[in-house]
mmCIF file of C-alpha atoms in Angstrom:
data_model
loop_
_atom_site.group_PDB
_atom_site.id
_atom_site.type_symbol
_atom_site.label_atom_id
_atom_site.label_comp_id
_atom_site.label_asym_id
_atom_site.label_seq_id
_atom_site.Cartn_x
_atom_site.Cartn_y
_atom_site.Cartn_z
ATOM 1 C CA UNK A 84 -0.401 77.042 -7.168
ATOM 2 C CA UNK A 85 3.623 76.627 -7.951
ATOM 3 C CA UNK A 86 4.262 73.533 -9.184
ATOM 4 C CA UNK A 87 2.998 71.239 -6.426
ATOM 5 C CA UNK A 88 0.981 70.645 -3.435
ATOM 6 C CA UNK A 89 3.407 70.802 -0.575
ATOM 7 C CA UNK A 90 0.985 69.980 2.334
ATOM 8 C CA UNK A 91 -2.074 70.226 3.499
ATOM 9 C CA UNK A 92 -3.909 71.010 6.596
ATOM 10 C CA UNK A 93 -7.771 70.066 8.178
ATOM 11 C CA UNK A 94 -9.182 72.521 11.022
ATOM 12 C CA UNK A 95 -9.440 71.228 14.455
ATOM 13 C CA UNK A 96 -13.390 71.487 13.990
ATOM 14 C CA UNK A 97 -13.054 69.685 10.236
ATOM 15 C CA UNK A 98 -14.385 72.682 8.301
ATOM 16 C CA UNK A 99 -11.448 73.959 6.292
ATOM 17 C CA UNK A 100 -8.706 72.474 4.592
ATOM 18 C CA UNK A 101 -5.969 74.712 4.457
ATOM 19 C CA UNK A 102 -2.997 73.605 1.582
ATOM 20 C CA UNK A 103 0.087 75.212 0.573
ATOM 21 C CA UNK A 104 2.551 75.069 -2.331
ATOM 22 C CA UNK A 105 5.880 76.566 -3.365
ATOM 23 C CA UNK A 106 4.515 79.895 -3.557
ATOM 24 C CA UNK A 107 3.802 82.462 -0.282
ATOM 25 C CA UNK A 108 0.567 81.875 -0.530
ATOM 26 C CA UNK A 109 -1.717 79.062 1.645
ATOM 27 C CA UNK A 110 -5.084 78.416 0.241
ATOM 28 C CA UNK A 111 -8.404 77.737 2.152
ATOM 29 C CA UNK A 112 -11.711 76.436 1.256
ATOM 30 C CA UNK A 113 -14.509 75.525 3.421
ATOM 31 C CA UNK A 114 -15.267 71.855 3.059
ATOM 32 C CA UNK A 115 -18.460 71.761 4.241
ATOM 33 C CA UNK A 116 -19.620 73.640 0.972
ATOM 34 C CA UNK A 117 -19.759 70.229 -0.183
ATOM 35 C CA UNK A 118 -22.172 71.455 -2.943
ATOM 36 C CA UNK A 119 -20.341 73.844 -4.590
ATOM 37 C CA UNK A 120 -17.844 74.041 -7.772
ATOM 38 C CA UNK A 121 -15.250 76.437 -8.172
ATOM 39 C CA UNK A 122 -14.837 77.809 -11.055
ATOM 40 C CA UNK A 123 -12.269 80.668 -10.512
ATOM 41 C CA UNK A 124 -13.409 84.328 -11.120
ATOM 42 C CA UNK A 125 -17.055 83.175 -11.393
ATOM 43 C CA UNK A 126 -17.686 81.332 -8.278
ATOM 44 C CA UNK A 127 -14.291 80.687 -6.354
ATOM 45 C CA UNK A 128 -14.285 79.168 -2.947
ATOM 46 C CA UNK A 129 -10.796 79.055 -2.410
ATOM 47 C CA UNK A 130 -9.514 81.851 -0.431
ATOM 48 C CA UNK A 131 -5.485 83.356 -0.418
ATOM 49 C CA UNK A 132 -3.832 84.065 2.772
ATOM 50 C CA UNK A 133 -0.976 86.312 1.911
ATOM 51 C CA UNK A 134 2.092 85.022 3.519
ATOM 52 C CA UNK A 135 4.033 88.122 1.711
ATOM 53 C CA UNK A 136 3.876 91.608 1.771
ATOM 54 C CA UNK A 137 6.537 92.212 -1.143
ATOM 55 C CA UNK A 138 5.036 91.267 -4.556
ATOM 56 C CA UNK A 139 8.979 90.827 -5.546
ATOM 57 C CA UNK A 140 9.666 88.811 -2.780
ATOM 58 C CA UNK A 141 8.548 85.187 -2.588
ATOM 59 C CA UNK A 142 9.233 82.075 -1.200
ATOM 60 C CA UNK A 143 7.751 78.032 -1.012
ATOM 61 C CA UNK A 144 5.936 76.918 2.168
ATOM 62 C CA UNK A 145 6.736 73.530 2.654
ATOM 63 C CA UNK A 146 4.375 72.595 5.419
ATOM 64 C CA UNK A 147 1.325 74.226 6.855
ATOM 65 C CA UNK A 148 -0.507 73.142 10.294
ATOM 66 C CA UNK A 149 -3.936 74.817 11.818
ATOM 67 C CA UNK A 150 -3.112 75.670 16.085
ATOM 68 C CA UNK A 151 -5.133 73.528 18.058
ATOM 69 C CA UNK A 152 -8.335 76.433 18.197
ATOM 70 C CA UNK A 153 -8.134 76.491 14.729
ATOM 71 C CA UNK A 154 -7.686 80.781 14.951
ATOM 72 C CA UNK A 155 -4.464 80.697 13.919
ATOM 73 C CA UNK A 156 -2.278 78.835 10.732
ATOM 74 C CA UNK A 157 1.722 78.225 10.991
ATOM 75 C CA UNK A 158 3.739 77.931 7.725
ATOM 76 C CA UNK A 159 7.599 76.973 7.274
ATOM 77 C CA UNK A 160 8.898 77.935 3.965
ATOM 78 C CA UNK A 161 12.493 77.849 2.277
ATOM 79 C CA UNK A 162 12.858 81.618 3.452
ATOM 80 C CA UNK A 163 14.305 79.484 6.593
ATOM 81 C CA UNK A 164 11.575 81.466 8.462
ATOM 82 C CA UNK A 165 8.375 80.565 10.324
ATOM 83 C CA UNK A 166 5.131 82.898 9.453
ATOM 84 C CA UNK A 167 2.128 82.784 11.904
ATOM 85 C CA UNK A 168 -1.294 83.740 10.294
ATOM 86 C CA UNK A 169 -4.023 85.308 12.698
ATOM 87 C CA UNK A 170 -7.150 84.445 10.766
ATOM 88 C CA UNK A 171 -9.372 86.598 12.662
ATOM 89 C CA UNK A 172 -7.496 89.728 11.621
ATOM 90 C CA UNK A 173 -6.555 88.059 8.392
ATOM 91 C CA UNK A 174 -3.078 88.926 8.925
ATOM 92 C CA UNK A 175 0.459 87.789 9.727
ATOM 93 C CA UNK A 176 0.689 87.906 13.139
ATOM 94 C CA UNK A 177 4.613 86.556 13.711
ATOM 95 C CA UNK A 178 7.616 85.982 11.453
ATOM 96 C CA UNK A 179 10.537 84.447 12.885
ATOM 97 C CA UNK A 180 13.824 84.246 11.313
ATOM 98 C CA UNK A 181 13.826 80.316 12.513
ATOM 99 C CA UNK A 182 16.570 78.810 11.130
ATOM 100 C CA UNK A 183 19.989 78.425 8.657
ATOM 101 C CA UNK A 184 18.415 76.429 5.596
ATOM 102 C CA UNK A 185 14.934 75.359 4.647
ATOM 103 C CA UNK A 186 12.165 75.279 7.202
ATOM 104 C CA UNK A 187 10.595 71.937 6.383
ATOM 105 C CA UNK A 188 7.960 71.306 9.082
ATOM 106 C CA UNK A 189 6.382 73.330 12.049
ATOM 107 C CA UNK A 190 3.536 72.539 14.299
ATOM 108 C CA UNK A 191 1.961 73.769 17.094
ATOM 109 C CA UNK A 192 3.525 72.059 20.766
ATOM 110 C CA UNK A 193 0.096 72.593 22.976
ATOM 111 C CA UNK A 194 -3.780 73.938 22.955
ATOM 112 C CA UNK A 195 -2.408 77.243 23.892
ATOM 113 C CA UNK A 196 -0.985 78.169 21.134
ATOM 114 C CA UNK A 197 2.058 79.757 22.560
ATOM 115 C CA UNK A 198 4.596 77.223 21.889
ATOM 116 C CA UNK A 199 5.597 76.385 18.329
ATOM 117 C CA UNK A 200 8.268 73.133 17.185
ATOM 118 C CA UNK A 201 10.067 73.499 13.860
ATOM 119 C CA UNK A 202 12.970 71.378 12.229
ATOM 120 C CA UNK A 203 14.976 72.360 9.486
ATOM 121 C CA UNK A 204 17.739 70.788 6.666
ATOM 122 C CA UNK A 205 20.120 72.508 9.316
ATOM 123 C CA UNK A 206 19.552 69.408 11.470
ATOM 124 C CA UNK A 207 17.964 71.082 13.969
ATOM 125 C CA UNK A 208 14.583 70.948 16.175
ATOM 126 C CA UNK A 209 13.746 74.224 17.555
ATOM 127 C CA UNK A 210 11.085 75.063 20.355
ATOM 128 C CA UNK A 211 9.757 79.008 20.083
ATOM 129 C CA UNK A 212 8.278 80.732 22.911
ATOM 130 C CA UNK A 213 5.581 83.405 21.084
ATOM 131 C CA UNK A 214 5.789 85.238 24.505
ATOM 132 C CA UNK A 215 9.333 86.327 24.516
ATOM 133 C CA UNK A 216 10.501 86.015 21.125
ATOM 134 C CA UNK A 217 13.542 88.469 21.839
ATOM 135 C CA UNK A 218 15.680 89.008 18.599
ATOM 136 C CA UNK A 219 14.340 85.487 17.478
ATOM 137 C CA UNK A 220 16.337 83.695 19.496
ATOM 138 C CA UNK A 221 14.622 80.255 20.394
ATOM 139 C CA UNK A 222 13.512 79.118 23.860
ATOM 140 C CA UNK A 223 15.206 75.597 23.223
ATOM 141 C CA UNK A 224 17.403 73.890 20.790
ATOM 142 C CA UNK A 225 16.875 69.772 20.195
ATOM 143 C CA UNK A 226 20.163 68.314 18.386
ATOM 144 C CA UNK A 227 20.910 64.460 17.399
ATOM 145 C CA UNK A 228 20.187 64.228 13.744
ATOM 146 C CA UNK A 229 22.963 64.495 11.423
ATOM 147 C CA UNK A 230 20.976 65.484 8.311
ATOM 148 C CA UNK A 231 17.705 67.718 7.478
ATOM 149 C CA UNK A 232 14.213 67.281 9.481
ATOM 150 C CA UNK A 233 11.465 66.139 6.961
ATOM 151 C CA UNK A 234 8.703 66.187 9.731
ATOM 152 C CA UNK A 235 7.768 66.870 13.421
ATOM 153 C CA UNK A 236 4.786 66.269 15.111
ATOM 154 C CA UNK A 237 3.850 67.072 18.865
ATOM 155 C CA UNK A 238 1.972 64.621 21.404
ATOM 156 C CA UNK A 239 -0.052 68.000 22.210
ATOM 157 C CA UNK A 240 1.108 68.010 25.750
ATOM 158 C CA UNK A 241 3.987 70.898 25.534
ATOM 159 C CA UNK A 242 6.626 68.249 26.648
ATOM 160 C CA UNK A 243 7.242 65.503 23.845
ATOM 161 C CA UNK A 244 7.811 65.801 20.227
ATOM 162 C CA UNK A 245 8.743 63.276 17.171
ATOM 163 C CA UNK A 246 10.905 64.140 14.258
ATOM 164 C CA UNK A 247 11.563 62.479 11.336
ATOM 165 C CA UNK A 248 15.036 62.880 9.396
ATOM 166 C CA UNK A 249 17.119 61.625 5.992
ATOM 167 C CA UNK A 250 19.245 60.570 8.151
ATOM 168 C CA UNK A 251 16.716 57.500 8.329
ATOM 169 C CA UNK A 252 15.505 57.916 11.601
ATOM 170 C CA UNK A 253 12.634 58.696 14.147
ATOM 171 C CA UNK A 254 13.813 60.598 17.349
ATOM 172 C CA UNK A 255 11.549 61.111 20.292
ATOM 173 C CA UNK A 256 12.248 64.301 22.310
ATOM 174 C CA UNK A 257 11.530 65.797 25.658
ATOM 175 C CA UNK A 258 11.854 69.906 25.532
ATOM 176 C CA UNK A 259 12.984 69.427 29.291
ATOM 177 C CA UNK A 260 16.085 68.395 28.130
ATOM 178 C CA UNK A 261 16.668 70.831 25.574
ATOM 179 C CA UNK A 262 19.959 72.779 25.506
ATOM 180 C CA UNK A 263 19.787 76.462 24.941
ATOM 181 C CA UNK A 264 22.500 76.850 22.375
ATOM 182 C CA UNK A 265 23.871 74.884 19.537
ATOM 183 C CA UNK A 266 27.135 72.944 21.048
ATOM 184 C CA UNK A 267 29.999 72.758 18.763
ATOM 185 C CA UNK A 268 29.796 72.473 15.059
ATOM 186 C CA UNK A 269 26.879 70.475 13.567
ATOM 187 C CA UNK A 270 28.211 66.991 12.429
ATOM 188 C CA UNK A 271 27.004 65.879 8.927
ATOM 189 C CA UNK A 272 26.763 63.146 6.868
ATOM 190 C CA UNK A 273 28.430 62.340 3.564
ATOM 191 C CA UNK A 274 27.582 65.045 0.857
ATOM 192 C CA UNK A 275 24.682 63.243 -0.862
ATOM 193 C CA UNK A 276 20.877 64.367 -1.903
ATOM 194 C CA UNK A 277 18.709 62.217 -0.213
ATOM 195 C CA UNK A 278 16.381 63.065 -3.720
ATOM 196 C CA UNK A 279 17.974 60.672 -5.520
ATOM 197 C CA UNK A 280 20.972 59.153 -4.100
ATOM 198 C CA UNK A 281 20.727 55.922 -1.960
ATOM 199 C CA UNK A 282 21.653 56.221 1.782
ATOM 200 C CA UNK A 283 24.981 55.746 2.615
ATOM 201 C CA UNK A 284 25.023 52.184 4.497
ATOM 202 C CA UNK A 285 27.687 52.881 6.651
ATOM 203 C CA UNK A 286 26.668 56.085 8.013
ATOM 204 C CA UNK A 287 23.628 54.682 9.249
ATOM 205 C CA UNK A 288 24.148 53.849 12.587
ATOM 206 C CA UNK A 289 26.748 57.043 13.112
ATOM 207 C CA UNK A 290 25.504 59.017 16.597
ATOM 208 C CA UNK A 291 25.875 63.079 16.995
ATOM 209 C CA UNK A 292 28.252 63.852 19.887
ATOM 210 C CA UNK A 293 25.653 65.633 21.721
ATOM 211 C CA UNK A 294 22.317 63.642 21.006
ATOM 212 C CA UNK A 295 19.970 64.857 23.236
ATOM 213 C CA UNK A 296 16.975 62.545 22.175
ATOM 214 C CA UNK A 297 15.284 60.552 24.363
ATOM 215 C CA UNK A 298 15.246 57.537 22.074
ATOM 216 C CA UNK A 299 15.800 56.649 18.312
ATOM 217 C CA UNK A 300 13.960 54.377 15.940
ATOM 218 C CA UNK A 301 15.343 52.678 12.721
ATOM 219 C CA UNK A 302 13.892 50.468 10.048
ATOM 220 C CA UNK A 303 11.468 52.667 7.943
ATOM 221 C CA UNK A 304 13.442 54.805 5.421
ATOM 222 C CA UNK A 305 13.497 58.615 4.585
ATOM 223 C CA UNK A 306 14.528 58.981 0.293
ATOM 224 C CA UNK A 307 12.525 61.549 -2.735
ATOM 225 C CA UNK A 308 10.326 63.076 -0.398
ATOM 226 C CA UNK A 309 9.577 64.396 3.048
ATOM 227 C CA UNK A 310 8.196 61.372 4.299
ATOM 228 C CA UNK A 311 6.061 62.736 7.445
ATOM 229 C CA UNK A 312 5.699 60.464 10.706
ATOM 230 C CA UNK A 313 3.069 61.044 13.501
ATOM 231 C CA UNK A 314 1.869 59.813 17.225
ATOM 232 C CA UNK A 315 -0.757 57.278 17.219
ATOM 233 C CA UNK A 316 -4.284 58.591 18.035
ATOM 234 C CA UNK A 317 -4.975 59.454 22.031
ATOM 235 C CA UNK A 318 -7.991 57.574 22.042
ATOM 236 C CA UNK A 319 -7.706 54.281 20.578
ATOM 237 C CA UNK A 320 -3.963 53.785 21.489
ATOM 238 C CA UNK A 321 -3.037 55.950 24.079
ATOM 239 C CA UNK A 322 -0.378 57.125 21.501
ATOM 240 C CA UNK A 323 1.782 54.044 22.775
ATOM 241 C CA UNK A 324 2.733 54.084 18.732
ATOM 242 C CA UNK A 325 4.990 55.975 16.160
ATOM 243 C CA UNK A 326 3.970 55.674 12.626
ATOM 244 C CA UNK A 327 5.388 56.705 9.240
ATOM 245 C CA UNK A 328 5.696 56.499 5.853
ATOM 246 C CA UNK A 329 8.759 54.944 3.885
ATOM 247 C CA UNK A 330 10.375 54.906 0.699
ATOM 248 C CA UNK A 331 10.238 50.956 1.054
ATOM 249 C CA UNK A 332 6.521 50.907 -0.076
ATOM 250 C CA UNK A 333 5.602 50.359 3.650
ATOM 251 C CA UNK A 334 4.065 52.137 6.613
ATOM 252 C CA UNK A 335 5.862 51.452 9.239
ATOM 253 C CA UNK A 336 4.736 51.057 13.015
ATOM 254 C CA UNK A 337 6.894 50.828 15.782
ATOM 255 C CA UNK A 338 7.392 48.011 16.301
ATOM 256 C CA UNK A 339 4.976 46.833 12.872
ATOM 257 C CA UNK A 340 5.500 47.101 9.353
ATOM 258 C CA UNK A 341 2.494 47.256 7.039
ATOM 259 C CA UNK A 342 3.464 46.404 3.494
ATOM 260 C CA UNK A 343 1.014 46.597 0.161
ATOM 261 C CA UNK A 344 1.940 49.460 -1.565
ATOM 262 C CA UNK A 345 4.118 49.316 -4.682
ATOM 263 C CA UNK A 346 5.979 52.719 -4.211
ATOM 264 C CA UNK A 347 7.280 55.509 -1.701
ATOM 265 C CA UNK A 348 4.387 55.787 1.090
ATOM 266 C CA UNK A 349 5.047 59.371 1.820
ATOM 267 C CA UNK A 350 2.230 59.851 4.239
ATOM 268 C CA UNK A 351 -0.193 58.203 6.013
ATOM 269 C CA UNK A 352 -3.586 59.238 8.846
ATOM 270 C CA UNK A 353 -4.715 57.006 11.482
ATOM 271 C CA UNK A 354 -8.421 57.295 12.281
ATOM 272 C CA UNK A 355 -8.365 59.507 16.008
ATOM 273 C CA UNK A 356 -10.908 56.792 17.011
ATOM 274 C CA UNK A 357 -11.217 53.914 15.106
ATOM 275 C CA UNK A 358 -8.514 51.237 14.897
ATOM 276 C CA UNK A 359 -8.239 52.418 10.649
ATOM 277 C CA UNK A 360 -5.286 53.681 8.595
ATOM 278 C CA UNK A 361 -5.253 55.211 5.444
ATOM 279 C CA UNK A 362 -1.811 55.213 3.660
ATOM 280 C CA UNK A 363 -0.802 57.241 -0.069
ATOM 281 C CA UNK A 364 1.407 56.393 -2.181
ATOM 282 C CA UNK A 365 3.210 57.351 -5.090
ATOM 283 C CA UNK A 366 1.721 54.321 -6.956
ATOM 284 C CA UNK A 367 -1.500 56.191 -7.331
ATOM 285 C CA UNK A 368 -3.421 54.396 -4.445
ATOM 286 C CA UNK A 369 -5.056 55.591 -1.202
ATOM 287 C CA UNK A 370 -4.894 52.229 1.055
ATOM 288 C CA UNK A 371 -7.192 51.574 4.358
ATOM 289 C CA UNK A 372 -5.787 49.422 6.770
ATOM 290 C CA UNK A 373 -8.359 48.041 9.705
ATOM 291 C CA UNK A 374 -7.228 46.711 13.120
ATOM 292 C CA UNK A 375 -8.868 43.056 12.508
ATOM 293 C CA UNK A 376 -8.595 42.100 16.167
ATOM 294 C CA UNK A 377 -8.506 37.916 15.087
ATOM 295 C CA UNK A 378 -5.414 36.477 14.069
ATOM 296 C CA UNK A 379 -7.081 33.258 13.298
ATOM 297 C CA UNK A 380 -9.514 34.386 10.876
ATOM 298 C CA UNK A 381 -7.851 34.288 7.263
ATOM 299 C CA UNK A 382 -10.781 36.329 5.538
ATOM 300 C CA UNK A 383 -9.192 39.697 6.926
ATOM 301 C CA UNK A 384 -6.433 39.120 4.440
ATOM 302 C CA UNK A 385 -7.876 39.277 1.466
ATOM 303 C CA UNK A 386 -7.204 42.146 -0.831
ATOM 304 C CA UNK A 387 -8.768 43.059 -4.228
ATOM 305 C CA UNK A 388 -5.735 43.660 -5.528
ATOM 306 C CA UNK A 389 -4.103 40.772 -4.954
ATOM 307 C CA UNK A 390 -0.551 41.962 -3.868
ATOM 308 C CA UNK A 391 1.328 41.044 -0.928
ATOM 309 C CA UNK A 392 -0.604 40.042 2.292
ATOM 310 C CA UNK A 393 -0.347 43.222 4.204
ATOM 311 C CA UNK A 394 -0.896 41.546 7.163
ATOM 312 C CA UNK A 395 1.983 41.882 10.172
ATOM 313 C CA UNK A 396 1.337 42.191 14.007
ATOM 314 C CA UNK A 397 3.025 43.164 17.467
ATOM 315 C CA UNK A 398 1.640 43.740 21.055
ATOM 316 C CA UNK A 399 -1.791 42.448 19.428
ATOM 317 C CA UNK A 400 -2.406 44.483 16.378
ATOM 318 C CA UNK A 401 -3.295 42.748 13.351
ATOM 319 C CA UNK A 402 -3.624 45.030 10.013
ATOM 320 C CA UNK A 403 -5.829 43.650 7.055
ATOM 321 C CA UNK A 404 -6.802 45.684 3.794
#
């Protein structure tokens, strides 16, 4: 590993955990070996996927997502490049020269595995075609932030995507309404590092020229890290919800805000069929949050901890710890 864990990834069939770090390599263990120690050199269960072929040549994957068979793993990396690993062959299967700054988060769009989403600190969402990727030129181009992508995630249906941004916002997206160059010069914020400087105020409601999102969502905020956001689970919600992480010690849920922590929440999971969140933090806790379903009952409130009340509601959803 190189100096930290820069994401991590779980198999569609919840057998390996796939995690990545500032280095070109992404390591894999099988979880299931729930038995077994490593102990590197004697009896090491974590396995290397070479993301480079040049041992003078390296780069940092930032994030690191398994496709939707679980055959195949997708890195982004501050090489402003996407690499696709075919695990069967053990191989790279694609690079792609993606983008004009760091490559901060790539997914998977759809189960087949031909459609990848990426967003870079160049502002930009981009949708790749694997089938025609002729002199790496993208299939689509998303624009409407006005400073670098932190996270994306798909709704797995090939059509809508979510991105989160330092520019302090959530965009939804529709690739049907994606342009197929870059209009004009990107616009961009004030020079500041969203690593340690506080977000300009005024800037925050500024809009690009040629926003092409379908809607935008303010409130949470995007500061030190690169706060990921996701769709609510298919089966317990539908995904009617967006959900975060914040730099305000809160997970935020359009339209709820679930506050407990005592530091930057830079992600958070929401159980794909339960009506349970789990939330980390920088202040050293992992924090479940259940759906209590009564409003009335004040027993759902009560916290062993004994901070805040995270307790907060909208269109029926109650959150206790």
């Amino acid at each position: 590993m190189r100096w930290t864990v820069s994401d991590i990834a779980l198999s569609p069939d919840q057998r390996y955990l796939a995690y990545s770090s500032l280095s070109p390599i992404v390591h894999i263990v099988n979880v299931q070996n729930a038995g077994r120690e490593s102990d590197a050199n004697v009896t090491e269960i974590h396995e290397g996927l070479e993301f480079c072929d040049d041992d003078e040549y390296s780069f940092g994957i930032f994030s690191v997502k398994f496709s939707k068979d679980g055959r195949e793993v997708v890195v982004g990396n501050n090489d402003c490049s996407i690499h696709v690993y075919d695990l069967g062959a053990n191989k790279v299967s694609d690079r792609i020269r993606a983008h004009t700054s760091d490559v901060n988060t790539v997914t998977f769009a759809d189960e087949s595995g031909n459609l990848l989403y990426s967003g870079s600190d160049d502002n930009l969402c981009k949708v790749w075609d694997r089938r025609c990727l002729v002199r790496e030129k993208p299939a689509g181009v998303l624009t409407g932030h006005l400073d670098g992508i932190t996270c994306i995630d798909s709704r797995g249906d090939g059509r809508y995507l979510i991105s989160n941004c330092k520019d302090q916002t959530i965009k939804l997206w529709d690739v049907r309404k994606m342009s197929a160059t870059v209009k004009g010069r990107q616009p961009r914020l004030y020079d500041w590092d969203y690593r340690w400087m506080t977000f300009p105020s005024h800037a925050r409601y500024y809009k690009h020229p040629n926003d092409l999102s379908l809607a935008t969502y303010r409130g949470h905020s995007v500061l030190r890290t690169l706060i990921r956001c996701y769709f609510s689970p298919m089966h317990s919600t539908g995904q009617r919800y967006i959900y975060t992480g914040s730099s305000d010690d809160s997970v935020h849920i359009y339209d709820v805000k679930l506050s407990w922590h005592g530091s930057i929440i830079r992600d958070c999971t929401w159980h794909p069929y339960c009506s349970t969140l789990v939330s980390s933090s920088w202040d050293g806790y992992l924090a479940r949050w259940e759906a209590s379903g009564d409003n009335e009952d004040p027993s759902v409130l009560t916290c062993d901890e004994q901070r805040t009340s995270p307790y907060d509601q909208t269109y029926g959803l109650s959150f206790a710890l």
